[in-house]
mmCIF file of C-alpha atoms in Angstrom:
data_model
loop_
_atom_site.group_PDB
_atom_site.id
_atom_site.type_symbol
_atom_site.label_atom_id
_atom_site.label_comp_id
_atom_site.label_asym_id
_atom_site.label_seq_id
_atom_site.Cartn_x
_atom_site.Cartn_y
_atom_site.Cartn_z
ATOM 1 C CA SER W 299 -19.250 3.411 7.810
ATOM 2 C CA ALA W 300 -20.538 5.800 4.966
ATOM 3 C CA VAL W 301 -21.830 4.386 1.427
ATOM 4 C CA ILE W 302 -20.505 6.257 -1.471
ATOM 5 C CA SER W 303 -22.105 6.211 -4.860
ATOM 6 C CA GLN W 304 -19.699 7.227 -7.824
ATOM 7 C CA LYS W 305 -20.844 7.945 -11.421
ATOM 8 C CA PRO W 306 -20.096 7.160 -13.851
ATOM 9 C CA SER W 307 -18.748 3.538 -13.727
ATOM 10 C CA ARG W 308 -16.647 3.801 -16.702
ATOM 11 C CA ASP W 309 -16.165 5.996 -20.042
ATOM 12 C CA ILE W 310 -14.441 5.761 -23.144
ATOM 13 C CA CYS W 311 -13.755 9.612 -23.983
ATOM 14 C CA GLN W 312 -12.184 11.531 -26.736
ATOM 15 C CA ARG W 313 -8.931 13.194 -26.267
ATOM 16 C CA GLY W 314 -9.346 17.199 -25.627
ATOM 17 C CA THR W 315 -12.643 16.558 -24.428
ATOM 18 C CA SER W 316 -13.267 16.466 -20.343
ATOM 19 C CA LEU W 317 -15.222 14.017 -18.196
ATOM 20 C CA THR W 318 -17.136 15.093 -14.925
ATOM 21 C CA ILE W 319 -17.218 12.408 -11.885
ATOM 22 C CA GLN W 320 -19.709 12.463 -9.301
ATOM 23 C CA CYS W 321 -19.190 11.246 -5.636
ATOM 24 C CA GLN W 322 -22.469 11.126 -3.440
ATOM 25 C CA VAL W 323 -22.042 10.262 0.081
ATOM 26 C CA ASP W 324 -24.963 9.004 2.135
ATOM 27 C CA SER W 325 -23.897 11.156 5.442
ATOM 28 C CA GLN W 326 -22.268 14.633 5.823
ATOM 29 C CA VAL W 327 -18.067 14.599 5.736
ATOM 30 C CA THR W 328 -15.885 17.475 6.016
ATOM 31 C CA MET W 329 -13.254 16.409 4.065
ATOM 32 C CA MET W 330 -13.550 14.189 0.600
ATOM 33 C CA PHE W 331 -10.446 12.877 -1.289
ATOM 34 C CA TRP W 332 -9.536 12.165 -4.439
ATOM 35 C CA TYR W 333 -7.345 9.599 -6.011
ATOM 36 C CA ARG W 334 -5.948 8.499 -8.993
ATOM 37 C CA GLN W 335 -4.959 4.753 -9.859
ATOM 38 C CA GLN W 336 -2.810 4.488 -12.888
ATOM 39 C CA PRO W 337 -2.762 0.876 -14.450
ATOM 40 C CA GLY W 338 -0.527 -1.157 -12.647
ATOM 41 C CA GLN W 339 0.257 1.813 -10.134
ATOM 42 C CA SER W 340 -0.889 2.505 -6.665
ATOM 43 C CA LEU W 341 -3.183 4.907 -5.701
ATOM 44 C CA THR W 342 -2.002 8.759 -5.667
ATOM 45 C CA LEU W 343 -3.631 11.730 -3.896
ATOM 46 C CA ILE W 344 -5.121 14.122 -6.501
ATOM 47 C CA ALA W 345 -6.444 16.899 -4.009
ATOM 48 C CA THR W 346 -8.584 17.160 -0.755
ATOM 49 C CA ALA W 347 -11.868 18.942 -1.204
ATOM 50 C CA ASN W 348 -13.411 20.634 1.828
ATOM 51 C CA GLN W 349 -16.825 22.070 1.583
ATOM 52 C CA GLY W 350 -16.790 26.019 1.683
ATOM 53 C CA SER W 351 -13.365 26.445 0.214
ATOM 54 C CA GLU W 352 -10.683 25.718 -2.392
ATOM 55 C CA ALA W 353 -9.779 22.168 -2.669
ATOM 56 C CA THR W 354 -5.878 21.590 -1.978
ATOM 57 C CA TYR W 355 -4.005 19.972 -4.591
ATOM 58 C CA GLU W 356 -1.056 17.457 -4.455
ATOM 59 C CA SER W 357 2.321 17.986 -6.167
ATOM 60 C CA GLY W 358 1.889 17.228 -9.803
ATOM 61 C CA PHE W 359 -1.992 18.057 -9.954
ATOM 62 C CA VAL W 360 -3.210 21.482 -10.707
ATOM 63 C CA ILE W 361 -6.993 22.918 -10.653
ATOM 64 C CA ASP W 362 -6.814 23.654 -14.401
ATOM 65 C CA LYS W 363 -6.486 20.164 -15.330
ATOM 66 C CA PHE W 364 -8.429 18.672 -12.380
ATOM 67 C CA PRO W 365 -11.371 21.027 -11.263
ATOM 68 C CA ILE W 366 -12.898 20.182 -8.149
ATOM 69 C CA SER W 367 -16.472 21.202 -6.886
ATOM 70 C CA ARG W 368 -17.857 20.709 -3.168
ATOM 71 C CA PRO W 369 -21.158 22.228 -3.065
ATOM 72 C CA ASN W 370 -22.424 20.913 0.475
ATOM 73 C CA LEU W 371 -21.127 18.290 2.800
ATOM 74 C CA THR W 372 -22.689 14.923 1.106
ATOM 75 C CA PHE W 373 -21.324 15.474 -2.814
ATOM 76 C CA SER W 374 -18.560 16.504 -5.088
ATOM 77 C CA THR W 375 -17.191 16.388 -8.177
ATOM 78 C CA LEU W 376 -13.883 16.228 -10.372
ATOM 79 C CA THR W 377 -13.547 17.118 -13.493
ATOM 80 C CA VAL W 378 -10.728 15.871 -15.701
ATOM 81 C CA SER W 379 -10.293 18.283 -18.295
ATOM 82 C CA ASN W 380 -8.468 18.690 -22.094
ATOM 83 C CA MET W 381 -7.939 14.616 -21.660
ATOM 84 C CA SER W 382 -5.089 12.849 -23.416
ATOM 85 C CA PRO W 383 -4.521 8.615 -23.587
ATOM 86 C CA GLU W 384 -2.039 9.427 -20.061
ATOM 87 C CA ASP W 385 -4.727 10.681 -18.219
ATOM 88 C CA SER W 386 -6.383 6.874 -18.562
ATOM 89 C CA SER W 387 -7.204 5.789 -14.995
ATOM 90 C CA ILE W 388 -9.390 4.615 -12.430
ATOM 91 C CA TYR W 389 -10.598 7.571 -10.552
ATOM 92 C CA LEU W 390 -12.027 6.972 -7.224
ATOM 93 C CA CYS W 391 -13.297 9.484 -4.333
ATOM 94 C CA SER W 392 -12.964 8.547 -0.616
ATOM 95 C CA VAL W 393 -13.882 9.878 2.900
ATOM 96 C CA PRO W 394 -13.001 9.198 6.332
ATOM 97 C CA GLY W 395 -14.558 6.159 7.448
ATOM 98 C CA GLY W 396 -15.310 7.027 11.326
ATOM 99 C CA SER W 397 -12.677 5.103 13.605
ATOM 100 C CA TYR W 398 -11.981 2.609 10.681
ATOM 101 C CA GLY W 399 -10.090 4.157 7.775
ATOM 102 C CA TYR W 400 -11.308 5.447 4.759
ATOM 103 C CA THR W 401 -14.333 4.669 2.841
ATOM 104 C CA PHE W 402 -13.543 4.599 -1.301
ATOM 105 C CA GLY W 403 -15.989 4.769 -3.947
ATOM 106 C CA SER W 404 -16.103 2.008 -6.707
ATOM 107 C CA GLY W 405 -13.973 4.348 -8.999
ATOM 108 C CA THR W 406 -14.418 5.768 -12.497
ATOM 109 C CA ARG W 407 -12.766 3.710 -15.258
ATOM 110 C CA LEU W 408 -11.655 6.343 -17.808
ATOM 111 C CA THR W 409 -10.414 4.895 -20.873
ATOM 112 C CA VAL W 410 -9.114 8.277 -23.443
ATOM 113 C CA VAL W 411 -8.392 7.790 -27.049
ATOM 114 C CA GLN Z 32 13.150 6.095 -3.633
ATOM 115 C CA LYS Z 33 9.101 5.687 -2.931
ATOM 116 C CA GLU Z 34 7.685 6.530 0.309
ATOM 117 C CA VAL Z 35 5.829 2.946 0.445
ATOM 118 C CA GLU Z 36 7.334 -0.478 -1.348
ATOM 119 C CA GLN Z 37 5.651 -3.485 -1.872
ATOM 120 C CA ASP Z 38 6.211 -6.393 -4.129
ATOM 121 C CA PRO Z 39 3.973 -5.930 -6.772
ATOM 122 C CA GLY Z 40 3.629 -9.710 -7.065
ATOM 123 C CA PRO Z 41 1.983 -11.357 -8.769
ATOM 124 C CA LEU Z 42 1.373 -13.528 -5.761
ATOM 125 C CA SER Z 43 0.058 -17.646 -6.692
ATOM 126 C CA VAL Z 44 -0.650 -19.945 -3.990
ATOM 127 C CA PRO Z 45 -3.025 -23.032 -3.312
ATOM 128 C CA GLU Z 46 -5.757 -23.150 -1.213
ATOM 129 C CA GLY Z 47 -5.151 -23.274 2.726
ATOM 130 C CA ALA Z 48 -1.834 -21.593 2.200
ATOM 131 C CA ILE Z 49 -0.404 -19.251 4.389
ATOM 132 C CA VAL Z 50 0.081 -16.122 2.653
ATOM 133 C CA SER Z 51 2.415 -13.388 4.097
ATOM 134 C CA LEU Z 52 2.020 -9.734 2.214
ATOM 135 C CA ASN Z 53 4.714 -7.093 3.254
ATOM 136 C CA CYS Z 54 5.539 -3.284 2.954
ATOM 137 C CA THR Z 55 8.647 -1.244 4.336
ATOM 138 C CA TYR Z 56 8.232 2.283 4.333
ATOM 139 C CA SER Z 57 10.719 5.604 4.563
ATOM 140 C CA ASN Z 58 8.361 8.011 6.815
ATOM 141 C CA SER Z 59 9.057 7.937 10.599
ATOM 142 C CA ALA Z 60 5.900 10.064 11.051
ATOM 143 C CA PHE Z 61 3.472 7.596 9.866
ATOM 144 C CA GLN Z 62 0.844 6.273 12.826
ATOM 145 C CA TYR Z 63 -1.777 4.613 11.395
ATOM 146 C CA PHE Z 64 -1.141 1.516 9.130
ATOM 147 C CA MET Z 65 -3.897 0.141 7.308
ATOM 148 C CA TRP Z 66 -3.999 -2.973 4.695
ATOM 149 C CA TYR Z 67 -7.075 -2.675 1.842
ATOM 150 C CA ARG Z 68 -8.381 -5.484 -0.109
ATOM 151 C CA GLN Z 69 -9.311 -4.414 -3.834
ATOM 152 C CA TYR Z 70 -11.397 -6.880 -6.017
ATOM 153 C CA SER Z 71 -11.158 -6.594 -9.700
ATOM 154 C CA ARG Z 72 -13.315 -3.444 -10.978
ATOM 155 C CA LYS Z 73 -14.147 -2.395 -7.297
ATOM 156 C CA GLY Z 74 -12.678 0.654 -4.704
ATOM 157 C CA PRO Z 75 -10.583 -0.537 -2.336
ATOM 158 C CA GLU Z 76 -12.017 -1.603 1.319
ATOM 159 C CA LEU Z 77 -10.539 -1.436 4.282
ATOM 160 C CA LEU Z 78 -9.327 -5.001 5.639
ATOM 161 C CA MET Z 79 -7.000 -4.122 8.961
ATOM 162 C CA TYR Z 80 -6.195 -1.322 10.836
ATOM 163 C CA THR Z 81 -3.359 -0.947 12.990
ATOM 164 C CA TYR Z 82 -1.780 2.237 14.693
ATOM 165 C CA SER Z 83 1.816 2.197 16.157
ATOM 166 C CA SER Z 84 3.461 -0.769 16.838
ATOM 167 C CA GLY Z 85 2.114 -4.298 17.534
ATOM 168 C CA ASN Z 86 -0.146 -7.121 15.927
ATOM 169 C CA LYS Z 87 -3.967 -7.227 15.394
ATOM 170 C CA GLU Z 88 -6.038 -10.115 14.589
ATOM 171 C CA ASP Z 89 -9.120 -10.594 12.583
ATOM 172 C CA GLY Z 90 -10.218 -14.064 12.097
ATOM 173 C CA ARG Z 91 -7.959 -15.503 9.556
ATOM 174 C CA PHE Z 92 -6.149 -12.145 9.189
ATOM 175 C CA THR Z 93 -2.951 -11.126 11.220
ATOM 176 C CA ALA Z 94 -1.392 -7.354 10.715
ATOM 177 C CA GLN Z 95 1.707 -6.836 12.480
ATOM 178 C CA VAL Z 96 3.552 -3.146 12.275
ATOM 179 C CA ASP Z 97 7.446 -2.950 13.563
ATOM 180 C CA LYS Z 98 8.176 0.554 13.319
ATOM 181 C CA SER Z 99 11.721 0.200 14.478
ATOM 182 C CA SER Z 100 12.442 -1.785 11.263
ATOM 183 C CA LYS Z 101 9.944 0.624 9.651
ATOM 184 C CA TYR Z 102 7.907 -2.565 8.058
ATOM 185 C CA ILE Z 103 4.461 -3.712 8.036
ATOM 186 C CA SER Z 104 3.137 -7.490 7.360
ATOM 187 C CA LEU Z 105 -0.168 -9.148 6.441
ATOM 188 C CA PHE Z 106 -0.494 -12.841 6.992
ATOM 189 C CA ILE Z 107 -3.435 -14.729 5.579
ATOM 190 C CA ARG Z 108 -4.277 -17.813 7.313
ATOM 191 C CA ASP Z 109 -6.003 -20.816 5.428
ATOM 192 C CA SER Z 110 -6.549 -18.894 2.243
ATOM 193 C CA GLN Z 111 -9.106 -19.193 0.184
ATOM 194 C CA PRO Z 112 -10.078 -18.556 -3.515
ATOM 195 C CA SER Z 113 -12.169 -15.872 -2.241
ATOM 196 C CA ASP Z 114 -9.071 -14.083 -1.116
ATOM 197 C CA SER Z 115 -8.001 -13.598 -4.746
ATOM 198 C CA ALA Z 116 -7.555 -9.745 -5.138
ATOM 199 C CA THR Z 117 -4.952 -7.204 -5.210
ATOM 200 C CA TYR Z 118 -4.013 -6.382 -1.513
ATOM 201 C CA LEU Z 119 -2.932 -2.451 -0.611
ATOM 202 C CA CYS Z 120 -0.895 -1.346 2.277
ATOM 203 C CA ALA Z 121 -1.345 2.160 3.622
ATOM 204 C CA MET Z 122 -0.241 4.928 5.898
ATOM 205 C CA SER Z 123 -0.907 8.025 7.509
ATOM 206 C CA GLY Z 124 0.620 10.398 9.624
ATOM 207 C CA LEU Z 125 -2.526 11.727 11.094
ATOM 208 C CA TYR Z 126 -5.812 10.149 10.907
ATOM 209 C CA ASN Z 127 -9.016 11.669 10.314
ATOM 210 C CA GLN Z 128 -7.505 14.911 10.516
ATOM 211 C CA GLY Z 129 -6.917 15.136 6.866
ATOM 212 C CA GLY Z 130 -3.802 12.981 7.059
ATOM 213 C CA LYS Z 131 -3.068 11.671 3.491
ATOM 214 C CA LEU Z 132 -3.027 8.116 2.785
ATOM 215 C CA ILE Z 133 0.175 7.071 0.969
ATOM 216 C CA PHE Z 134 -0.291 3.641 -0.924
ATOM 217 C CA GLY Z 135 1.913 0.719 -1.566
ATOM 218 C CA GLN Z 136 1.948 -0.530 -5.109
ATOM 219 C CA GLY Z 137 -0.415 -3.063 -4.326
ATOM 220 C CA THR Z 138 0.053 -6.908 -4.406
ATOM 221 C CA GLU Z 139 -2.207 -9.276 -6.587
ATOM 222 C CA LEU Z 140 -3.048 -12.380 -4.634
ATOM 223 C CA SER Z 141 -4.576 -15.517 -6.694
ATOM 224 C CA VAL Z 142 -5.386 -18.394 -4.509
ATOM 225 C CA LYS Z 143 -5.857 -21.353 -6.442
ATOM 226 C CA PRO Z 144 -8.566 -24.001 -5.282
#
């Protein structure tokens, strides 16, 4: 299965600022997914990032708040914009893992103060 | 009502016990069922994957799917302290074709030596 490198692993940010999270995959993949895991909650899909097209956002998530880039088949970024304490979460990228499920990055633990 | 319901626990068992983790779901379109294990400060890793109804065994782990009851289970035999983690069930209607994973809330398991 693919190996994902996600950066940064953690950050503490001031409210009103933005943070860009990077996800690098060691193989080419058509689709990459961005999830949010709020404290004590399940993983929720934010958006699906396809190379060469606009990302597809799930209900409750908008491009202005979570802009996504997908410049090639091995890389994607998620930006959390104009942050508030409610954005404090773990953010994870994921890719299809061949025949056996999905592979996840180790996550970015974001704290907004 | 959430699409996927999972008892959040926490669940604490002695070493060697049999552990039963369960999820119920409401969407009859789900065809692919997965169990992920998430250690603290790590991303989820795929543990078991099952298509449609039936059982699947892998070492000390057994996954069961009962589509008629919309109920899935993960059994861990001879549990070990290294099994202490959060276990998440996940489901999808389409696999590797842009299928969105719907996760349960996760069950935190602690296996005491």
